[in-house]
XYZ file of N, CA and C in Angstrom:
861
model
N 92.542 113.663 89.600
C 93.875 113.101 89.384
C 94.844 113.520 90.499
N 94.735 114.772 90.938
C 95.602 115.240 92.022
C 95.348 114.448 93.298
N 94.076 114.126 93.547
C 93.739 113.325 94.730
C 94.365 111.945 94.645
N 94.348 111.345 93.466
C 94.941 110.014 93.283
C 96.437 110.048 93.563
N 97.110 111.064 93.014
C 98.550 111.180 93.265
C 98.841 111.433 94.745
N 97.993 112.216 95.397
C 98.185 112.507 96.816
C 98.009 111.247 97.650
N 96.996 110.456 97.322
C 96.789 109.189 98.024
C 97.997 108.278 97.848
N 98.504 108.199 96.619
C 99.654 107.344 96.352
C 100.889 107.774 97.123
N 101.134 109.083 97.179
C 102.312 109.589 97.887
C 102.207 109.329 99.385
N 101.044 109.610 99.973
C 100.858 109.366 101.409
C 100.896 107.877 101.731
N 100.336 107.059 100.837
C 100.339 105.613 101.049
C 101.761 105.063 101.018
N 102.587 105.588 100.118
C 103.977 105.143 100.038
C 104.724 105.463 101.326
N 104.561 106.682 101.833
C 105.247 107.074 103.065
C 104.789 106.217 104.243
N 103.473 106.044 104.388
C 102.947 105.243 105.496
C 103.386 103.787 105.367
N 103.319 103.259 104.148
C 103.706 101.869 103.933
C 105.166 101.614 104.232
N 106.040 102.572 103.887
C 107.467 102.394 104.142
C 107.786 102.446 105.636
N 107.071 103.285 106.369
C 107.246 103.314 107.822
C 106.839 101.970 108.425
N 105.702 101.450 107.989
C 105.264 100.138 108.462
C 106.301 99.070 108.137
N 106.858 99.163 106.949
C 107.828 98.144 106.522
C 109.072 98.158 107.412
N 109.642 99.336 107.645
C 110.870 99.418 108.426
C 110.654 98.831 109.826
N 109.489 99.107 110.410
C 109.215 98.574 111.748
C 108.897 97.088 111.687
N 108.063 96.675 110.746
C 107.532 95.314 110.731
C 108.498 94.273 110.192
N 109.462 94.677 109.367
C 110.337 93.677 108.764
C 111.153 92.937 109.825
N 111.485 93.617 110.910
C 112.190 92.929 111.998
C 111.335 91.836 112.616
N 110.044 92.112 112.772
C 109.130 91.097 113.293
C 109.006 89.946 112.310
N 109.021 90.256 111.016
C 108.959 89.206 110.004
C 110.183 88.295 110.087
N 111.331 88.895 110.362
C 112.560 88.104 110.506
C 112.467 87.163 111.700
N 112.026 87.686 112.854
C 111.956 86.839 114.050
C 110.887 85.757 113.913
N 109.768 86.073 113.275
C 108.706 85.082 113.132
C 108.997 84.082 112.027
N 109.513 84.561 110.899
C 109.709 83.683 109.753
C 111.012 82.927 109.767
N 112.096 83.590 110.168
C 113.402 82.953 110.127
C 113.813 82.355 111.462
N 113.390 82.988 112.571
C 113.756 82.481 113.884
C 112.633 81.697 114.552
N 111.456 81.696 113.911
C 110.293 80.951 114.428
C 109.923 81.397 115.844
N 109.953 82.718 116.063
C 109.631 83.245 117.382
C 108.599 84.349 117.237
N 107.498 84.243 117.998
C 106.426 85.237 117.945
C 106.731 86.316 118.977
N 107.367 87.379 118.527
C 107.804 88.443 119.434
C 106.805 89.600 119.408
N 105.779 89.529 120.227
C 104.783 90.590 120.249
C 105.281 91.836 120.990
N 106.474 91.774 121.540
C 107.074 92.964 122.162
C 107.832 93.804 121.140
N 107.756 93.424 119.889
C 108.512 94.116 118.845
C 108.171 95.611 118.807
N 106.890 95.938 118.881
C 106.480 97.335 118.850
C 107.002 98.127 120.035
N 107.224 97.456 121.159
C 107.745 98.143 122.345
C 109.172 98.635 122.101
N 109.922 97.902 121.284
C 111.288 98.351 120.974
C 111.267 99.520 119.989
N 110.265 99.556 119.111
C 110.095 100.730 118.252
C 109.776 101.950 119.112
N 108.917 101.738 120.113
C 108.590 102.808 121.057
C 109.839 103.263 121.805
N 110.653 102.313 122.248
C 111.876 102.645 122.986
C 112.821 103.475 122.125
N 112.964 103.083 120.864
C 113.812 103.855 119.968
C 113.316 105.279 119.812
N 112.004 105.435 119.702
C 111.427 106.770 119.591
C 111.672 107.612 120.829
N 111.543 107.004 121.998
C 111.785 107.733 123.247
C 113.255 108.164 123.364
N 114.165 107.278 122.977
C 115.583 107.622 123.061
C 115.893 108.804 122.146
N 115.365 108.761 120.920
C 115.610 109.853 119.978
C 114.954 111.145 120.441
N 113.766 111.034 121.024
C 113.085 112.225 121.527
C 113.897 112.882 122.648
N 114.376 112.085 123.581
C 115.177 112.620 124.685
C 116.477 113.229 124.165
N 117.091 112.546 123.186
C 118.369 113.026 122.667
C 118.219 114.361 121.940
N 117.142 114.513 121.177
C 116.972 115.753 120.408
C 116.385 116.878 121.245
N 115.454 116.551 122.132
C 114.761 117.598 122.883
C 115.504 118.011 124.146
N 116.062 117.043 124.863
C 116.720 117.361 126.141
C 118.229 117.568 126.011
N 118.863 116.806 125.118
C 120.312 116.901 124.967
C 120.716 117.796 123.803
N 119.763 118.129 122.958
C 120.064 119.006 121.831
C 120.830 118.348 120.706
N 120.784 117.019 120.609
C 121.515 116.312 119.566
C 120.850 116.513 118.213
N 121.642 116.393 117.167
C 121.124 116.404 115.805
C 120.314 115.136 115.562
N 119.325 115.229 114.709
C 118.447 114.095 114.430
C 119.230 112.858 113.994
N 120.227 113.046 113.146
C 121.000 111.903 112.662
C 121.717 111.170 113.777
N 122.324 111.913 114.682
C 123.010 111.277 115.810
C 122.003 110.601 116.746
N 120.854 111.237 116.938
C 119.824 110.644 117.789
C 119.312 109.333 117.200
N 119.155 109.294 115.883
C 118.719 108.070 115.209
C 119.727 106.954 115.403
N 120.997 107.263 115.190
C 122.041 106.250 115.375
C 122.108 105.773 116.824
N 121.962 106.701 117.770
C 122.011 106.337 119.184
C 120.850 105.430 119.553
N 119.662 105.736 119.036
C 118.485 104.919 119.341
C 118.663 103.501 118.822
N 119.130 103.379 117.596
C 119.338 102.046 117.006
C 120.420 101.285 117.770
N 121.536 101.957 118.054
C 122.649 101.292 118.731
C 122.269 100.848 120.140
N 121.622 101.715 120.912
C 121.259 101.368 122.282
C 120.251 100.230 122.320
N 119.293 100.229 121.408
C 118.306 99.148 121.380
C 118.961 97.823 120.988
N 119.904 97.873 120.072
C 120.605 96.643 119.687
C 121.463 96.127 120.830
N 122.093 97.034 121.568
C 122.890 96.624 122.734
C 121.996 95.993 123.789
N 120.832 96.588 124.034
C 119.883 96.023 124.996
C 119.389 94.658 124.543
N 119.279 94.472 123.232
C 118.762 93.208 122.704
C 119.674 92.026 123.003
N 120.964 92.275 123.120
C 121.919 91.177 123.317
C 121.668 90.431 124.631
N 121.656 91.099 125.803
C 121.363 90.346 127.039
C 119.927 89.841 127.099
N 118.989 90.585 126.510
C 117.604 90.095 126.501
C 117.498 88.783 125.743
N 118.159 88.702 124.603
C 118.115 87.466 123.819
C 118.820 86.332 124.557
N 119.951 86.658 125.180
C 120.752 85.614 125.828
C 120.072 85.048 127.061
N 119.496 85.901 127.895
C 118.996 85.442 129.192
C 117.475 85.276 129.255
N 116.740 85.796 128.285
C 115.282 85.684 128.320
C 114.726 84.989 127.079
N 114.933 85.575 125.925
C 114.323 85.029 124.712
C 114.826 83.627 124.385
N 116.107 83.389 124.601
C 116.681 82.094 124.236
C 116.021 80.950 124.996
N 115.522 81.230 126.199
C 114.848 80.201 126.983
C 113.533 79.748 126.337
N 113.008 80.584 125.413
C 111.718 80.281 124.808
C 111.835 79.840 123.356
N 113.059 79.694 122.844
C 113.207 79.142 121.500
C 112.694 77.703 121.506
N 111.857 77.371 120.566
C 111.303 76.023 120.499
C 110.109 75.806 121.391
N 109.770 76.801 122.229
C 108.582 76.672 123.092
C 107.324 76.859 122.247
N 106.186 76.550 122.841
C 104.921 76.721 122.124
C 104.684 78.202 121.827
N 103.927 78.465 120.777
C 103.641 79.850 120.415
C 102.889 80.571 121.528
N 102.059 79.838 122.272
C 101.317 80.462 123.374
C 102.268 80.974 124.440
N 103.280 80.189 124.796
C 104.247 80.626 125.803
C 105.028 81.835 125.311
N 105.405 81.832 124.047
C 106.120 82.970 123.483
C 105.258 84.231 123.515
N 103.989 84.080 123.154
C 103.064 85.214 123.158
C 102.894 85.772 124.562
N 102.694 84.898 125.531
C 102.483 85.350 126.911
C 103.718 86.058 127.454
N 104.890 85.513 127.164
C 106.115 86.144 127.650
C 106.309 87.524 127.031
N 106.145 87.629 125.714
C 106.411 88.906 125.048
C 105.331 89.954 125.339
N 104.091 89.517 125.560
C 103.054 90.471 125.959
C 103.354 90.998 127.368
N 103.793 90.106 128.242
C 104.181 90.546 129.581
C 105.319 91.543 129.524
N 106.315 91.288 128.661
C 107.431 92.210 128.500
C 106.946 93.559 127.960
N 105.972 93.511 127.056
C 105.406 94.738 126.496
C 104.782 95.604 127.581
N 103.967 95.000 128.437
C 103.329 95.768 129.512
C 104.351 96.316 130.499
N 105.427 95.559 130.736
C 106.483 96.065 131.614
C 107.147 97.302 131.007
N 107.422 97.257 129.705
C 108.066 98.386 129.039
C 107.126 99.591 128.974
N 105.839 99.336 128.817
C 104.854 100.423 128.829
C 104.846 101.105 130.197
N 104.856 100.303 131.258
C 104.872 100.861 132.617
C 106.114 101.695 132.872
N 107.277 101.191 132.436
C 108.524 101.933 132.630
C 108.503 103.237 131.828
N 108.000 103.163 130.585
C 107.932 104.370 129.743
C 107.013 105.421 130.354
N 105.891 104.978 130.882
C 104.943 105.905 131.492
C 105.532 106.545 132.748
N 106.300 105.765 133.499
C 106.920 106.259 134.738
C 108.052 107.241 134.440
N 108.886 106.912 133.465
C 110.050 107.746 133.176
C 109.720 108.963 132.317
N 108.863 108.757 131.304
C 108.641 109.811 130.306
C 107.292 110.502 130.425
N 106.393 109.948 131.243
C 105.085 110.563 131.385
C 104.097 110.073 130.342
N 102.811 110.373 130.527
C 101.777 109.828 129.643
C 101.551 110.618 128.352
N 102.253 111.711 128.162
C 101.994 112.569 127.000
C 102.819 112.150 125.785
N 102.400 112.636 124.616
C 103.121 112.373 123.374
C 104.499 113.025 123.420
N 105.479 112.359 122.845
C 106.825 112.910 122.752
C 107.168 113.150 121.286
N 107.789 114.262 121.024
C 108.161 114.603 119.665
C 109.667 114.479 119.482
N 110.061 114.276 118.242
C 111.473 114.198 117.884
C 111.788 115.411 117.020
N 112.746 116.213 117.461
C 113.098 117.430 116.721
C 113.775 117.068 115.404
N 113.176 117.515 114.309
C 113.718 117.241 112.986
C 114.659 118.367 112.561
N 115.666 118.053 111.747
C 116.531 119.110 111.212
C 115.749 119.950 110.201
N 116.203 121.147 109.901
C 115.487 122.011 108.955
C 115.216 121.362 107.604
N 116.128 120.485 107.170
C 115.968 119.851 105.859
C 114.779 118.901 105.804
N 114.309 118.447 106.967
C 113.178 117.508 107.003
C 111.896 118.161 107.516
N 111.926 119.433 107.793
C 110.759 120.085 108.393
C 109.786 120.644 107.354
N 110.291 121.215 106.327
C 109.419 121.910 105.388
C 108.854 121.008 104.317
N 107.982 121.570 103.479
C 107.415 120.815 102.362
C 108.355 120.817 101.159
N 108.176 119.843 100.298
C 108.935 119.734 99.061
C 107.950 119.686 97.907
N 108.184 120.466 96.895
C 107.306 120.498 95.733
C 107.608 119.283 94.854
N 106.636 118.376 94.727
C 106.824 117.177 93.899
C 105.978 117.233 92.635
N 105.628 118.433 92.239
C 104.923 118.622 90.983
C 103.446 118.863 91.137
N 102.735 117.860 91.623
C 101.287 117.982 91.745
C 100.849 118.513 93.106
N 101.793 118.568 94.057
C 101.478 119.112 95.378
C 102.759 119.268 96.182
N 102.637 119.974 97.288
C 103.751 120.039 98.240
C 103.634 118.854 99.184
N 104.771 118.211 99.441
C 104.772 116.983 100.235
C 105.779 117.136 101.360
N 105.417 116.741 102.597
C 106.350 116.896 103.729
C 107.670 116.174 103.481
N 108.754 116.863 103.753
C 110.078 116.287 103.511
C 110.319 115.045 104.356
N 109.763 115.013 105.577
C 110.011 113.851 106.443
C 109.345 112.591 105.896
N 108.258 112.746 105.138
C 107.613 111.576 104.530
C 108.455 111.038 103.368
N 109.058 111.938 102.616
C 109.966 111.506 101.551
C 111.159 110.774 102.152
N 111.672 111.299 103.254
C 112.784 110.655 103.952
C 112.384 109.261 104.434
N 111.179 109.132 105.003
C 110.700 107.843 105.495
C 110.590 106.830 104.358
N 110.075 107.273 103.212
C 109.956 106.379 102.063
C 111.325 105.932 101.571
N 112.288 106.861 101.533
C 113.635 106.527 101.083
C 114.301 105.533 102.033
N 114.129 105.755 103.346
C 114.700 104.830 104.331
C 114.107 103.433 104.161
N 112.810 103.354 103.921
C 112.168 102.061 103.724
C 112.711 101.323 102.526
N 112.864 102.013 101.406
C 113.374 101.372 100.191
C 114.824 100.921 100.365
N 115.642 101.762 100.998
C 117.042 101.398 101.247
C 117.128 100.204 102.196
N 116.265 100.185 103.218
C 116.241 99.067 104.168
C 115.875 97.768 103.473
N 114.871 97.824 102.604
C 114.441 96.623 101.874
C 115.582 96.059 101.044
N 116.264 96.931 100.308
C 117.381 96.479 99.467
C 118.529 95.952 100.316
N 118.874 96.677 101.371
C 119.987 96.257 102.219
C 119.742 94.930 102.906
N 118.530 94.734 103.399
C 118.211 93.490 104.093
C 118.188 92.317 103.132
N 117.660 92.562 101.928
C 117.659 91.488 100.919
C 119.086 91.073 100.568
N 119.966 92.046 100.378
C 121.357 91.737 100.067
C 122.015 90.984 101.217
N 121.717 91.381 102.454
C 122.306 90.727 103.620
C 121.907 89.258 103.701
N 120.625 88.986 103.494
C 120.127 87.618 103.668
C 120.410 86.736 102.456
N 120.357 87.322 101.270
C 120.483 86.520 100.051
C 121.874 86.516 99.439
N 122.721 87.486 99.782
C 123.989 87.626 99.057
C 125.209 87.663 99.973
N 125.063 87.354 101.245
C 126.224 87.363 102.137
C 126.384 86.012 102.816
N 127.603 85.780 103.344
C 127.873 84.530 104.045
C 127.020 84.413 105.305
N 126.769 85.569 105.965
C 125.897 85.532 107.144
C 124.495 85.077 106.760
N 124.006 85.557 105.629
C 122.689 85.129 105.166
C 122.625 83.635 104.911
N 123.703 83.092 104.375
C 123.771 81.639 104.153
C 123.684 80.896 105.478
N 124.420 81.391 106.479
C 124.396 80.768 107.807
C 122.996 80.847 108.426
N 122.365 82.002 108.292
C 121.041 82.185 108.871
C 120.034 81.243 108.218
N 120.041 81.159 106.907
C 119.091 80.284 106.218
C 119.368 78.820 106.519
N 120.630 78.466 106.688
C 120.973 77.092 107.051
C 120.475 76.767 108.454
N 120.655 77.711 109.396
C 120.191 77.509 110.770
C 118.678 77.387 110.827
N 117.984 78.110 109.957
C 116.518 78.048 109.934
C 116.051 76.703 109.385
N 116.686 76.256 108.307
C 116.240 75.016 107.658
C 116.531 73.782 108.511
N 117.711 73.731 109.130
C 118.067 72.561 109.943
C 119.163 72.978 110.919
N 118.763 73.381 112.118
C 119.712 73.916 113.094
C 120.756 72.876 113.504
N 120.341 71.636 113.704
C 121.278 70.601 114.142
C 122.323 70.318 113.072
N 121.911 70.226 111.828
C 122.861 70.001 110.754
C 123.799 71.196 110.603
N 123.255 72.403 110.761
C 124.087 73.600 110.667
C 125.159 73.590 111.753
N 124.789 73.209 112.968
C 125.762 73.136 114.057
C 126.815 72.069 113.779
N 126.384 70.948 113.198
C 127.322 69.882 112.865
C 128.341 70.336 111.825
N 127.936 71.299 110.992
C 128.831 71.821 109.962
C 129.691 72.979 110.471
N 129.556 73.292 111.774
C 130.400 74.308 112.375
C 129.798 75.691 112.466
N 128.519 75.823 112.122
C 127.866 77.126 112.221
C 127.406 77.345 113.658
N 127.779 78.465 114.222
C 127.377 78.787 115.600
C 125.960 79.373 115.548
N 124.982 78.493 115.635
C 123.592 78.921 115.451
C 123.132 79.900 116.529
N 123.623 79.738 117.751
C 123.222 80.657 118.818
C 123.698 82.077 118.515
N 124.918 82.189 118.010
C 125.444 83.508 117.649
C 124.662 84.091 116.476
N 124.295 83.249 115.517
C 123.513 83.703 114.358
C 122.164 84.232 114.814
N 121.506 83.510 115.716
C 120.214 83.950 116.224
C 120.341 85.255 117.019
N 121.406 85.361 117.811
C 121.605 86.574 118.612
C 121.793 87.795 117.715
N 122.605 87.649 116.665
C 122.823 88.760 115.732
C 121.533 89.102 114.997
N 120.800 88.084 114.584
C 119.542 88.308 113.869
C 118.524 89.025 114.750
N 118.471 88.628 116.013
C 117.534 89.268 116.938
C 117.916 90.729 117.164
N 119.208 90.990 117.364
C 119.662 92.365 117.564
C 119.368 93.212 116.329
N 119.557 92.637 115.152
C 119.249 93.350 113.909
C 117.766 93.687 113.822
N 116.917 92.721 114.179
C 115.469 92.947 114.139
C 115.062 94.064 115.092
N 115.649 94.082 116.278
C 115.336 95.131 117.253
C 115.859 96.482 116.776
N 117.028 96.488 116.155
C 117.564 97.723 115.610
C 116.670 98.306 114.521
N 116.116 97.440 113.685
C 115.188 97.893 112.639
C 113.917 98.465 113.261
N 113.440 97.818 114.314
C 112.249 98.340 115.000
C 112.524 99.735 115.554
N 113.673 99.911 116.183
C 114.022 101.213 116.747
C 114.133 102.269 115.650
N 114.763 101.904 114.539
C 114.892 102.850 113.436
C 113.518 103.245 112.895
N 112.632 102.269 112.748
C 111.286 102.573 112.287
C 110.534 103.463 113.258
N 110.739 103.226 114.562
C 110.077 104.059 115.558
C 110.500 105.504 115.474
N 111.780 105.734 115.146
C 112.296 107.108 115.037
C 111.857 107.744 113.718
N 112.076 107.025 112.626
C 111.766 107.570 111.302
C 110.269 107.830 111.146
N 109.465 106.955 111.743
C 108.023 107.078 111.581
C 107.311 107.822 112.688
N 108.060 108.496 113.557
C 107.442 109.155 114.718
C 106.472 110.256 114.324
N 106.663 110.843 113.146
C 105.750 111.903 112.714
C 104.407 111.319 112.267
N 104.404 110.051 111.841
C 103.177 109.387 111.404
C 102.572 108.514 112.501
N 103.430 107.888 113.289
C 102.988 107.054 114.408
C 103.605 107.654 115.676
N 102.922 108.609 116.308
C 103.494 109.360 117.437
C 103.912 108.459 118.602
N 104.965 108.872 119.285
C 105.512 108.102 120.393
C 104.787 108.458 121.687
N 104.192 107.455 122.320
C 103.533 107.605 123.622
C 103.514 106.237 124.290
N 103.219 106.151 125.599
C 103.370 104.883 126.320
C 102.554 103.721 125.770
N 101.395 104.012 125.169
C 100.555 102.933 124.646
C 100.886 102.574 123.199
N 101.968 103.105 122.696
C 102.377 102.891 121.297
C 102.393 101.400 120.940
N 103.031 100.603 121.784
C 103.200 99.183 121.472
C 101.856 98.467 121.351
N 100.911 98.806 122.214
C 99.594 98.170 122.165
C 98.767 98.691 120.996
N 98.835 99.988 120.750
C 98.044 100.587 119.671
C 98.403 99.996 118.309
N 99.690 99.669 118.115
C 100.147 99.243 116.790
C 100.537 97.773 116.731
N 100.387 97.041 117.823
C 100.791 95.642 117.856
C 100.117 94.826 116.764
N 98.794 94.971 116.646
C 98.045 94.199 115.656
C 98.454 94.599 114.244
N 98.673 95.883 114.017
C 99.069 96.350 112.684
C 100.373 95.713 112.241
N 101.376 95.689 113.122
C 102.654 95.083 112.770
C 102.498 93.584 112.524
N 101.697 92.927 113.336
C 101.476 91.492 113.169
C 100.750 91.197 111.868
N 99.806 92.055 111.527
C 99.032 91.894 110.288
C 99.952 91.962 109.073
N 100.905 92.891 109.082
C 101.835 93.025 107.963
C 102.582 91.728 107.726
N 103.053 91.100 108.811
C 103.797 89.848 108.700
C 102.898 88.737 108.147
N 101.683 88.651 108.643
C 100.766 87.600 108.200
C 100.365 87.779 106.744
N 100.104 89.018 106.339
C 99.695 89.278 104.954
C 100.867 89.075 103.997
N 102.048 89.525 104.373
C 103.199 89.399 103.494
C 103.801 88.007 103.462
N 103.672 87.292 104.568
C 104.306 85.981 104.677
C 105.527 86.091 105.557
N 105.519 85.402 106.692
C 106.605 85.508 107.666
C 107.950 85.158 107.033
N 108.929 86.032 107.236
C 110.270 85.782 106.737
C 110.531 86.263 105.324
N 109.517 86.768 104.652
C 109.667 87.223 103.273
C 109.829 88.735 103.223
N 110.976 89.201 102.736
C 111.206 90.639 102.622
C 110.298 91.230 101.549
N 110.246 90.575 100.398
C 109.380 91.045 99.331
C 107.920 91.015 99.722
N 107.524 89.967 100.453
C 106.140 89.865 100.904
C 105.778 90.977 101.868
N 106.683 91.263 102.817
C 106.426 92.344 103.771
C 106.333 93.693 103.067
N 107.213 93.918 102.089
C 107.183 95.174 101.339
C 105.873 95.308 100.562
N 105.471 94.222 99.882
C 104.213 94.254 99.126
C 103.019 94.465 100.045
N 103.023 93.793 101.199
C 101.919 93.930 102.157
C 101.809 95.363 102.645
N 102.954 95.979 102.961
C 102.934 97.354 103.467
C 102.421 98.325 102.412
N 102.820 98.123 101.172
C 102.369 99.013 100.103
C 100.875 98.842 99.839
N 100.411 97.593 99.811
C 98.984 97.340 99.558
C 98.126 97.862 100.706
N 98.505 97.489 101.926
C 97.717 97.916 103.084
C 97.824 99.427 103.306
N 98.984 99.990 103.005
C 99.129 101.437 103.097
C 98.218 102.143 102.111
N 98.105 101.602 100.909
C 97.217 102.188 99.914
C 95.761 102.076 100.346
N 95.376 100.914 100.863
C 93.986 100.718 101.301
C 93.647 101.655 102.453
N 94.535 101.716 103.447
C 94.271 102.561 104.615
C 94.208 104.039 104.236
N 95.142 104.478 103.396
C 95.181 105.885 103.008
C 93.982 106.254 102.142
N 93.602 105.368 101.232
C 92.426 105.621 100.395
C 91.170 105.749 101.245
N 91.037 104.849 102.216
C 89.887 104.924 103.113
C 89.870 106.210 103.921
N 91.073 106.633 104.380
C 91.150 107.863 105.177
C 90.803 109.100 104.347
N 91.155 109.092 103.078
C 90.867 110.220 102.197
C 89.383 110.269 101.818
N 88.830 109.123 101.415
C 87.506 109.112 100.796
C 86.380 108.768 101.759
N 86.633 107.878 102.708
C 85.579 107.452 103.638
C 86.128 107.427 105.068
N 86.511 108.569 105.604
C 87.137 108.593 106.945
C 86.227 108.087 108.051
N 84.907 108.173 107.848
C 83.980 107.745 108.893
C 84.005 106.237 109.114
N 84.586 105.493 108.168
C 84.654 104.035 108.312
C 85.848 103.579 109.146
N 86.741 104.495 109.489
C 87.896 104.128 110.302
C 88.785 103.115 109.593
N 89.110 102.024 110.285
C 89.992 100.983 109.731
C 89.221 99.847 109.063
N 87.950 100.076 108.744
C 87.110 99.016 108.171
C 87.743 98.431 106.909
N 88.144 99.273 105.964
C 88.666 98.790 104.688
C 90.037 98.146 104.854
N 90.813 98.642 105.810
C 92.130 98.054 106.084
C 91.980 96.588 106.480
N 91.109 96.321 107.453
C 90.958 94.945 107.920
C 90.119 94.090 106.971
N 89.270 94.719 106.160
C 88.587 93.976 105.108
C 89.609 93.428 104.116
N 90.587 94.247 103.739
C 91.645 93.800 102.837
C 92.473 92.690 103.472
N 92.763 92.826 104.763
C 93.522 91.787 105.471
C 92.781 90.455 105.437
N 91.498 90.474 105.764
C 90.694 89.250 105.778
C 90.639 88.620 104.395
N 90.468 89.464 103.376
C 90.383 88.949 102.007
C 91.687 88.281 101.587
N 92.818 88.916 101.892
C 94.112 88.371 101.466
C 94.442 87.071 102.189
N 94.290 87.042 103.512
C 94.653 85.826 104.254
C 93.664 84.695 104.002
N 92.445 85.028 103.579
C 91.476 83.989 103.226
C 91.885 83.298 101.930
N 92.355 84.087 100.959
C 92.761 83.529 99.665
C 94.182 82.976 99.698
N 95.048 83.585 100.523
C 96.454 83.185 100.593
C 96.827 82.937 102.054
N 96.533 81.760 102.589
C 96.779 81.493 104.023
C 98.235 81.683 104.446
N 99.186 81.495 103.528
C 100.591 81.662 103.869
C 101.112 83.061 103.552
N 100.201 83.972 103.191
C 100.597 85.327 102.878
C 100.944 85.483 101.400
N 101.274 86.697 101.021
C 101.542 86.993 99.624
C 102.735 86.219 99.082
N 103.794 86.099 99.891
C 104.997 85.415 99.436
C 105.534 84.442 100.477
N 104.668 83.990 101.369
C 105.098 83.062 102.411
C 105.255 81.657 101.886
N 106.114 80.900 102.541
C 106.340 79.513 102.155
C 105.278 78.624 102.790
N 104.836 77.617 102.062
C 103.858 76.666 102.572
C 104.460 75.907 103.754
N 103.628 75.758 104.803
C 104.128 75.060 105.999
C 103.974 73.547 105.847
């Protein structure tokens, strides 16, 4: 029984980290219809910024997290305006090639500036030690990661479903020309949505750095994992992405506990099974 509870706790932490990073990709793919395979590179960038801020500048973890998110969102604005916007409506192949090229460029810059070794983010004392959760001691940073994931899910759902901006975004997705005719500035909506998605990636990169270490190949190592979450959950679905992360997190963690020699076999077996039965994902809309 203790093993079952331990698997569940670790799966929740891992799944929430995946969710915080992947939900931004789900937004760009599902709501903006853009395949941004450079998404993981922005999570890596956020992790590097936080690592430099805490290790070299001596900043508190909270300030480093805010700085990483803010700087990545600021960088996203000119990138969306002068690069990504040129590929809206382009074929998925062109989008993939452009974003993969951008990923390799960011990997090269990261390797040149930060070196090829792993970078750590200094945690405050409150997140360093274990916390007694009854059946075992559990790392405080994993509890923090799970809490951030749940808060992000609720906040994003409220933003998209219960705010005027969410109405504008959904209108722009359903019929951009009609939305523009009604006075909605669709380009501004897309720019804000893209910056938000990049900010979420950066936040996930920082919060999840203890589980997904920051290094130059980060974007390539986890690219497929982030894409899988979107496909399994259904592009653009917050609930679908959350469910996918929890299910896949449970499968991956169970496999790591009980059959570590199989590696990611059970993770991708679950992916194949789900997308075979549900081509549009757990909560994706039929195309």
